[in-house]
Short mmCIF file of C-alpha atoms and ligand atoms in Angstrom, two decimals:
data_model
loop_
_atom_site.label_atom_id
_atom_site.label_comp_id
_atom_site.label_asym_id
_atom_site.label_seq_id
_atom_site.Cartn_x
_atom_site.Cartn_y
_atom_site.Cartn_z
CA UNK A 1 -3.82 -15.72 1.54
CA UNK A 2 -2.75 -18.38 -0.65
CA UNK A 3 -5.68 -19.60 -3.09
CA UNK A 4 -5.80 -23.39 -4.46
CA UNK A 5 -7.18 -23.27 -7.24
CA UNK A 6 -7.21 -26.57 -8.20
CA UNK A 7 -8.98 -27.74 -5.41
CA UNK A 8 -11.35 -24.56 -6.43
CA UNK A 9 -11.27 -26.30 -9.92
CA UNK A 10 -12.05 -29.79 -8.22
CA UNK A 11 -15.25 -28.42 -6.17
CA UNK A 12 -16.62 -26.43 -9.63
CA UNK A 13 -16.28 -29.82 -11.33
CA UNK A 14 -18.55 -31.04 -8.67
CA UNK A 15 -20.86 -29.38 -8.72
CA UNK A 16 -21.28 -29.00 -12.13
CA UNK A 17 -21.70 -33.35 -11.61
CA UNK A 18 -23.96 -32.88 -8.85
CA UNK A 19 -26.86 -30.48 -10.94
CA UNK A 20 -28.55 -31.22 -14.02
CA UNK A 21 -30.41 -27.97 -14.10
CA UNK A 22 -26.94 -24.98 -15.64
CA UNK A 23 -27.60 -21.52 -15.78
CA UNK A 24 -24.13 -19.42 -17.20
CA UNK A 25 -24.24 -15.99 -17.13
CA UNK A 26 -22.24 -12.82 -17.53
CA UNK A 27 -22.36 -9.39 -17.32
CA UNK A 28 -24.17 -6.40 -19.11
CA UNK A 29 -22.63 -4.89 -22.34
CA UNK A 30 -20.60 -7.82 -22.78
CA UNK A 31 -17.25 -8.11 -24.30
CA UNK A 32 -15.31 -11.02 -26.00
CA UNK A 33 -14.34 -12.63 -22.86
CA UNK A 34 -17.71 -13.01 -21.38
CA UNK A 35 -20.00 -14.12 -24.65
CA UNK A 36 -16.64 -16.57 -25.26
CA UNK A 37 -16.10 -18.02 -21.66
CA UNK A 38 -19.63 -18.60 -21.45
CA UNK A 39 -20.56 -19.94 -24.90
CA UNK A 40 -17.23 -22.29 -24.75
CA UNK A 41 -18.19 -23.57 -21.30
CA UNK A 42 -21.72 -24.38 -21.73
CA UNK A 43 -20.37 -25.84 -24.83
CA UNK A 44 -18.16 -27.90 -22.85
CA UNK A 45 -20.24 -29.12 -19.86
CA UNK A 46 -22.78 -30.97 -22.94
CA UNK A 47 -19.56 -32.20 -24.57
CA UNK A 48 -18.17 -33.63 -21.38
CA UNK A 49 -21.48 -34.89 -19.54
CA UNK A 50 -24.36 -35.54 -22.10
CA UNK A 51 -27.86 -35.28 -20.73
CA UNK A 52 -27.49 -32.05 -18.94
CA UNK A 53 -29.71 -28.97 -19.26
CA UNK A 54 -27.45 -26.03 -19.71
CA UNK A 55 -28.33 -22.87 -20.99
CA UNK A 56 -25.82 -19.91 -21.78
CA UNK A 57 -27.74 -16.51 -21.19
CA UNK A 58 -28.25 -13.28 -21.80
CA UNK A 59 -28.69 -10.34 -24.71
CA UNK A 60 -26.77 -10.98 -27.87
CA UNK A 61 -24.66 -8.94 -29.59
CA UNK A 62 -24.74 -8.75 -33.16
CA UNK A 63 -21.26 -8.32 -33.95
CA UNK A 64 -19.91 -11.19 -31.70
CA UNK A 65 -22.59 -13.56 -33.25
CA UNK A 66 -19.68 -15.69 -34.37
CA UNK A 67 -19.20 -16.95 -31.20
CA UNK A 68 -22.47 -18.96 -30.92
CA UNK A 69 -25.74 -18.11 -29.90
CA UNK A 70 -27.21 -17.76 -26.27
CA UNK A 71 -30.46 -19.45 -25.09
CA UNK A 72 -33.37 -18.31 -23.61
CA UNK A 73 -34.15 -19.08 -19.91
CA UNK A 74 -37.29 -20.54 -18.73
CA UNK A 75 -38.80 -19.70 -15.18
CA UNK A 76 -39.02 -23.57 -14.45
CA UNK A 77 -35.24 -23.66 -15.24
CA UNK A 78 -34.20 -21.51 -12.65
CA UNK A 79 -35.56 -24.06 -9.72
CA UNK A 80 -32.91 -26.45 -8.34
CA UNK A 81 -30.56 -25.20 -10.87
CA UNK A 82 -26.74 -24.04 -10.32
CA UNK A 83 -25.69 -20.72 -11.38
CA UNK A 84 -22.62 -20.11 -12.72
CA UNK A 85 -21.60 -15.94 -13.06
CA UNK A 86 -18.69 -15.41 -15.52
CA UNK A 87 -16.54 -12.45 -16.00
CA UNK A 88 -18.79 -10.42 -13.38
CA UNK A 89 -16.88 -8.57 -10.45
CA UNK A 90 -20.51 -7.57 -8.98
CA UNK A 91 -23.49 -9.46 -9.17
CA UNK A 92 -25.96 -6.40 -9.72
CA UNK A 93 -24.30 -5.97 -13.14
CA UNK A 94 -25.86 -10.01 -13.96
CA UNK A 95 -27.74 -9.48 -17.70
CA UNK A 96 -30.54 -11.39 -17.80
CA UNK A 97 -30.93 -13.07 -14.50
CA UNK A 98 -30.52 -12.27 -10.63
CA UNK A 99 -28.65 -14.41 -8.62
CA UNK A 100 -31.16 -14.60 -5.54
CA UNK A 101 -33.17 -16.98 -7.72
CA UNK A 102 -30.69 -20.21 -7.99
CA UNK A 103 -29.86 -22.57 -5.02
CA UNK A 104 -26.32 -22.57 -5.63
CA UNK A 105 -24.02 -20.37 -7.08
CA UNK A 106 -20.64 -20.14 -8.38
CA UNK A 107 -18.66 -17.47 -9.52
CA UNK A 108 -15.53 -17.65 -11.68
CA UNK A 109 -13.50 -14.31 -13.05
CA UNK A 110 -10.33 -12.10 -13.03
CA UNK A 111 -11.70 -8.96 -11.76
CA UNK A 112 -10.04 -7.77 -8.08
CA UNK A 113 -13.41 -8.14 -5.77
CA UNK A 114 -12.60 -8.00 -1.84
CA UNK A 115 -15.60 -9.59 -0.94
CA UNK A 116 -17.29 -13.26 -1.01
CA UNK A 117 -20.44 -13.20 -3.13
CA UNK A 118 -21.13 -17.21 -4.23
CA UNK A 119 -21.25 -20.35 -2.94
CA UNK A 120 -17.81 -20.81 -4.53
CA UNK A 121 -15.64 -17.82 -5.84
CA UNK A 122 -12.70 -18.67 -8.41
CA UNK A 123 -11.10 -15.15 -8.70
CA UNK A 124 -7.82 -15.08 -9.76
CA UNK A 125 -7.03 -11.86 -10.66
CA UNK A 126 -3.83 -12.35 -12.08
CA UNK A 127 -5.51 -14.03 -15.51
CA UNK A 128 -5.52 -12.46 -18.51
CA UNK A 129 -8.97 -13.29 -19.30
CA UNK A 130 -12.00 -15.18 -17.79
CA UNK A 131 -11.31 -17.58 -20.90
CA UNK A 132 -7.58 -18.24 -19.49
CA UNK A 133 -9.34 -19.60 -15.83
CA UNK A 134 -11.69 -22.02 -17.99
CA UNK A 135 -8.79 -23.15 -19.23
CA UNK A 136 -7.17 -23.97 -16.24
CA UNK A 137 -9.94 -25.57 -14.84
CA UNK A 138 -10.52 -27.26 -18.14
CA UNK A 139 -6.86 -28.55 -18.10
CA UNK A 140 -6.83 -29.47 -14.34
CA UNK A 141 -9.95 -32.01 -14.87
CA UNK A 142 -8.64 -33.40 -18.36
CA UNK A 143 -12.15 -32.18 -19.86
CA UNK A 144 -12.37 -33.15 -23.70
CA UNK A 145 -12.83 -29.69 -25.83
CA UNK A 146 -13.72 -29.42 -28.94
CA UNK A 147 -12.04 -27.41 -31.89
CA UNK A 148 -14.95 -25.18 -32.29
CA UNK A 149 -14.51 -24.54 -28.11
CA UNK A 150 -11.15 -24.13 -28.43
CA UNK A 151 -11.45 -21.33 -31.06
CA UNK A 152 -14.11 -19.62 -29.13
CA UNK A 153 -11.58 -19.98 -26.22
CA UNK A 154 -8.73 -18.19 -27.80
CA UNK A 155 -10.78 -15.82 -28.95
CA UNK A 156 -11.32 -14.75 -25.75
CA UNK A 157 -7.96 -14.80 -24.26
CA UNK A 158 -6.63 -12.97 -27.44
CA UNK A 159 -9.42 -9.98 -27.07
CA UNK A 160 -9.01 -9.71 -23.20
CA UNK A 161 -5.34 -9.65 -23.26
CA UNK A 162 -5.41 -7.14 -26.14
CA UNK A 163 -3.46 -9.46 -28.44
CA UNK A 164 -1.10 -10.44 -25.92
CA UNK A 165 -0.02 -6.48 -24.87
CA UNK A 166 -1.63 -5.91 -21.43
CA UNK A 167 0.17 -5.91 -18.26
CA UNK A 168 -1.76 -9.53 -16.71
CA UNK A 169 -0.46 -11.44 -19.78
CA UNK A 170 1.79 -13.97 -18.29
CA UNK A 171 3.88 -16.83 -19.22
CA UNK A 172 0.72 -19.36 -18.68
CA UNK A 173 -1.55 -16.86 -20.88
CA UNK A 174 1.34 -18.03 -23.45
CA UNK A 175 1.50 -21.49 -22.20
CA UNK A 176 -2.61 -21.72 -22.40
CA UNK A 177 -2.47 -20.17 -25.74
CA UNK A 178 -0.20 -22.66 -27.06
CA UNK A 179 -1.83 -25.57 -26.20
CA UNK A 180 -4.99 -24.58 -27.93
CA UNK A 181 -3.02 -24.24 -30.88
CA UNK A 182 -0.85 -27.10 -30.53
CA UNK A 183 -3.54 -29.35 -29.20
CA UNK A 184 -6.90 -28.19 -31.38
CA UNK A 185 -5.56 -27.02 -35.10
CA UNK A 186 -6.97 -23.77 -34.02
CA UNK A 187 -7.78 -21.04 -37.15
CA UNK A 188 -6.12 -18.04 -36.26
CA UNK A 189 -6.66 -16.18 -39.42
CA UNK A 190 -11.04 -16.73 -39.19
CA UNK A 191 -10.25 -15.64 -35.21
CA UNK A 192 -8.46 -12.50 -36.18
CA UNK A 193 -10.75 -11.59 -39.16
CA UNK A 194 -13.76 -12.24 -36.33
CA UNK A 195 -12.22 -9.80 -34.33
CA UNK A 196 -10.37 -6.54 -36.01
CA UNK A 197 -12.30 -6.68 -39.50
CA UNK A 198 -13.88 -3.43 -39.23
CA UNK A 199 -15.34 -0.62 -41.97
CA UNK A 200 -13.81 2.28 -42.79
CA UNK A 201 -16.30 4.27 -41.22
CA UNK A 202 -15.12 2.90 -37.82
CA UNK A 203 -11.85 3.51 -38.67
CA UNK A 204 -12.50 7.53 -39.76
CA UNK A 205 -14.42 7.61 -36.19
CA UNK A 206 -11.46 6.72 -34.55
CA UNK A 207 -9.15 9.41 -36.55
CA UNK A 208 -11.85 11.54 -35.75
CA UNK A 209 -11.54 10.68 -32.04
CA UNK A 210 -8.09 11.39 -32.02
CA UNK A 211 -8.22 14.72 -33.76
CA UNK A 212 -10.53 15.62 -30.56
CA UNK A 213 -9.47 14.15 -27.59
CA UNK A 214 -8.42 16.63 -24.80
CA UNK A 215 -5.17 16.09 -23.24
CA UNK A 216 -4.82 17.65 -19.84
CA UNK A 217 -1.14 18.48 -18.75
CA UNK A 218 -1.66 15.70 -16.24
CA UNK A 219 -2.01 13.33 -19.48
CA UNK A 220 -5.34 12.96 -19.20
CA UNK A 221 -7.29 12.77 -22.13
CA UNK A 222 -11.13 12.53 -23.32
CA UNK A 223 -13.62 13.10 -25.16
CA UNK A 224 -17.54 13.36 -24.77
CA UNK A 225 -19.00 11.82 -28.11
CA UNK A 226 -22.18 12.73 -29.27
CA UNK A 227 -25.34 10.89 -31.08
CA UNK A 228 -24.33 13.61 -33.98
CA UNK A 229 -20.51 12.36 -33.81
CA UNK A 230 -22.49 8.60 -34.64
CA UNK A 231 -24.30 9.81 -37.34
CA UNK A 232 -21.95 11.81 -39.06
CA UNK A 233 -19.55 8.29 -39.03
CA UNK A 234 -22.29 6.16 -39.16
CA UNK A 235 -21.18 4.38 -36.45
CA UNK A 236 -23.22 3.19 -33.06
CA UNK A 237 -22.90 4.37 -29.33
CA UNK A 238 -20.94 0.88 -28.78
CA UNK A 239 -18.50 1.35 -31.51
CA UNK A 240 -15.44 4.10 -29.13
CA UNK A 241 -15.72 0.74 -26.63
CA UNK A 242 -14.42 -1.34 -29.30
CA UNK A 243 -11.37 1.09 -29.65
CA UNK A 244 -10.64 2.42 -26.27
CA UNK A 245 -7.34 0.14 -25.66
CA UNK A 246 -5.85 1.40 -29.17
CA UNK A 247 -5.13 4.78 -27.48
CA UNK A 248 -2.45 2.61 -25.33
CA UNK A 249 0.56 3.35 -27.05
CA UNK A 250 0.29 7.51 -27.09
CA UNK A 251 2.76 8.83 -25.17
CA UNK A 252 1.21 11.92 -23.80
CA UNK A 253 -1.55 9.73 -22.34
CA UNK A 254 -1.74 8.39 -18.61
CA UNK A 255 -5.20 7.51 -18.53
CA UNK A 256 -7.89 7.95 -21.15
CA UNK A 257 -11.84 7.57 -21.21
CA UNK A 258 -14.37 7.87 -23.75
CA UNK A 259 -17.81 9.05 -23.21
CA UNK A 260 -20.27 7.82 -25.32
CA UNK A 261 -24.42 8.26 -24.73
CA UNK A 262 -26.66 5.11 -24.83
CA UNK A 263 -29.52 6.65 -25.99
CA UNK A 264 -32.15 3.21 -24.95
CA UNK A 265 -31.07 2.68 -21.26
CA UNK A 266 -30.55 6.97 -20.96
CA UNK A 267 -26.91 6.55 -19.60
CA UNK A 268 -23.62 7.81 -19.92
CA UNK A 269 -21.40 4.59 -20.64
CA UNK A 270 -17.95 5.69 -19.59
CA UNK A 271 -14.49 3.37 -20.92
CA UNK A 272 -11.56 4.35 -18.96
CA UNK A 273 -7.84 3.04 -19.50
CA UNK A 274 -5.06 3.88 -17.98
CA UNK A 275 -0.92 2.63 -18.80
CA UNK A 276 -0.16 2.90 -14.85
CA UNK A 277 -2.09 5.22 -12.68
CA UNK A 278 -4.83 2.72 -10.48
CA UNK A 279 -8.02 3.72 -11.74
CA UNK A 280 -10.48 0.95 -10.48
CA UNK A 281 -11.45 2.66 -7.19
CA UNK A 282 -11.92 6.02 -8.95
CA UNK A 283 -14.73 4.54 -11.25
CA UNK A 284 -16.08 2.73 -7.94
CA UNK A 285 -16.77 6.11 -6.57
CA UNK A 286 -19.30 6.38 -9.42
CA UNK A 287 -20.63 3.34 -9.54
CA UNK A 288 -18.66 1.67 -11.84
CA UNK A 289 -15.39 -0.54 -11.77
CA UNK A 290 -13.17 -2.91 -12.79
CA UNK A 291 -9.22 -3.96 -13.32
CA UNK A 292 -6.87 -1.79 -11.83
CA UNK A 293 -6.13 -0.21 -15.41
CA UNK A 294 -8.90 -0.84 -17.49
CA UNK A 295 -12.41 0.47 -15.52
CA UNK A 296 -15.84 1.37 -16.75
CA UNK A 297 -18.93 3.14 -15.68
CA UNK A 298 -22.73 4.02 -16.22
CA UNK A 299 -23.90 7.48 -15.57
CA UNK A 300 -27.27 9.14 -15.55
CA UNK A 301 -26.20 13.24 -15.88
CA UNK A 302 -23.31 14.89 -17.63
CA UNK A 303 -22.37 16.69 -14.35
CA UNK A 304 -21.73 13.04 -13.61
CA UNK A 305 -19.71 12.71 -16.25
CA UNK A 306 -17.80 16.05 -15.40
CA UNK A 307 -17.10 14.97 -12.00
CA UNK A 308 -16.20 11.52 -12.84
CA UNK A 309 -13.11 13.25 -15.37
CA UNK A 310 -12.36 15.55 -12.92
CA UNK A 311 -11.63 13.18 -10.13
CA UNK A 312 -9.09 10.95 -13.47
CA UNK A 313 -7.19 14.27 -13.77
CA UNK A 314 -6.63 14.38 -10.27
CA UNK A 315 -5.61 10.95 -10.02
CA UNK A 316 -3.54 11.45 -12.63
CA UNK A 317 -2.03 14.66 -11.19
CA UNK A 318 -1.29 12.48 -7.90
CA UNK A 319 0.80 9.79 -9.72
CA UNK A 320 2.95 12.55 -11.35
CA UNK A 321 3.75 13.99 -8.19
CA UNK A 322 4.53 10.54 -7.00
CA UNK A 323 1.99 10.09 -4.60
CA UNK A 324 -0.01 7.13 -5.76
P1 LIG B 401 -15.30 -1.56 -20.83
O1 LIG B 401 -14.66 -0.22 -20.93
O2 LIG B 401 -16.77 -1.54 -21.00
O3 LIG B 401 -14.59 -2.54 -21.71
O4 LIG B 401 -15.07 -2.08 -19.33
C1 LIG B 401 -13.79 -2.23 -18.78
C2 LIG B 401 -13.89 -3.01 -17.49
O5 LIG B 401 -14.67 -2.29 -16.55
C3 LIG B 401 -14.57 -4.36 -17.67
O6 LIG B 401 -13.87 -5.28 -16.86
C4 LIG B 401 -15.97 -4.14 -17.15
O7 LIG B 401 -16.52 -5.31 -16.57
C5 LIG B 401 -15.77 -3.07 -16.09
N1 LIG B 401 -16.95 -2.19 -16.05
C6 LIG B 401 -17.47 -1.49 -17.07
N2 LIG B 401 -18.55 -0.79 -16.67
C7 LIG B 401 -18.74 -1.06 -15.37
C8 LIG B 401 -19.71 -0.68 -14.38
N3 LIG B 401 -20.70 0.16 -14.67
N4 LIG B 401 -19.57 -1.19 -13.13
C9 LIG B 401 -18.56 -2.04 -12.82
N5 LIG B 401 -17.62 -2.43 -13.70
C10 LIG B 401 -17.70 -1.97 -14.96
#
């Protein structure tokens, strides 16, 4: 099926004309990508067409404060208004708001989903990042950006894309990436302070992750951390997210996930990476997903947790013997 994604581009435009009423939203435990995409195009839509009400949602997170703040919805806000879902491959993972309640919805993002879920889908799941496709459509409608927006947008593409080293960076992540810094005097020293300034302590949790992560002879490899393991580095249950991706570059490692216990919602919150081996529809089985090689889940028991490793190792095992 071919997609035409400037035509998709065209339609989001708009729409975005037609309503005056903007709700953007992204998923739970958010990364980067989706505080950046949405931040930089709510940003956007009130530089580009002034007298709009449009509101960029859902719980902050202290460390990416530096990427603007969010707003807080009203329940008079949510009639006649457009939705707009960012960086969300299902709508049940929505933070903040449910989709059900907005007359029109759209839904733009890079994670593989097989099924229609908005009034207008923009899934291309060949982008690096969800902040690569606002580009795009950005670009395509000669919106003005500002500096600020344009920093928020790199930001995004650079965290997504892991600095440029994951498999969906492409010669337009490059091309994107240029322009911003061509076109908008971008500050890449503040963006990369903003995002890999860490403490030491984060650092000796990492060392300490590595000293403990089990390698099966499949090369998979894991590692069940604890709310002792936090306290000891004085770290929080988000932190091993944060560093998942820098176990890319081990060679005795397939596929790697992190378990980590989020002691307020009572779940296991699973990261799982992988340099080859599919591992989205594994992490589906337990109600989780995403990319083909970088998949997450939330789980409620350790058996869970068991089962969910078990079933990596195996897929693991597969691809050695060739079969996947
Ligand atoms: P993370 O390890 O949290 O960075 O997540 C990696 C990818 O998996 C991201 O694209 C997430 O959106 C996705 N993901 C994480 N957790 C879940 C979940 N419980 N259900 C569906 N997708 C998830």
């Amino acid at each position: 099926m071919i997609i035409l994604f400037n035509d998709l581009s065209k339609q989001i435009i708009k729409k975005i004309e037609e309503y005056n009423n903007i709700v953007i939203a992204r998923h739970i435990g958010p990364d980067p990508d989706a505080i950046a995409s949405e931040i930089a195009l709510r940003d956007i839509i009130k530089l580009n067409y002034e007298n709009k009400n449009v509101k960029a949602i859902g719980v902050g997170v202290a460390k990416f404060k530096y990427l603007g703040t969010l707003d807080k919805l009203t329940d008079e806000e949510r009639s006649n208004t457009l939705l707009i879902m960012l960086d969300l491959p299902e709508a049940s993972r929505l933070d903040g708001t449910k989709k059900d309640d907005y007359v029109y919805t759209i839904k733009i993002d890079h994670h593989p989903c097989d099924h229609p879920e908005c009034d207008i889908d923009y899934i291309d799941d060949e982008a690096s990042s969800t902040c690569q496709i606002l580009c795009d459509i950005i670009f395509n409608n000669n919106l003005i950006i500002s500096r600020e927006c344009a920093e928020v947008l790199f930001t995004g593409i650079v965290s997504d894309s892991d600095r440029f080293l994951l498999s969906y960076t492409s010669p337009r992540t490059f091309d994107i990436a240029s322009k911003l810094l061509d076109d908008y005097n971008i500050d890449l020293s503040k963006i990369y302070n903003n995002l890999y300034s860490r403490p030491l302590s984060e650092r000796k949790f990492e060392a300490f992750i590595t000293n403990n992560l089990t390698v099966t002879e499949n090369g998979f490899g894991y590692i069940k951390l604890t709310n002792e393991d936090y306290k000891k580095y004085e770290v929080d249950a988000n932190t091993a997210s944060n560093m998942v991706n820098d176990f890319n570059f081990i060679n005795e490692l397939r596929c790697w996930a992190f378990s980590s216990y989020d002691e307020k919602n009572k779940v296991y919150r699973i990261n799982i990476r992988s340099k080859d081996v599919i591992i989205n529809d594994v992490a589906q089985n337990f109600n989780g997903g995403g990319h083909k090689l970088a998949s997450g889940a939330r789980l409620e028991t350790m058996e869970e947790v068991d089962e969910l490793f078990k079933a990596l190792d195996e897929r693991c095992k597969e691809y050695k013997k060739g079969d996947n």
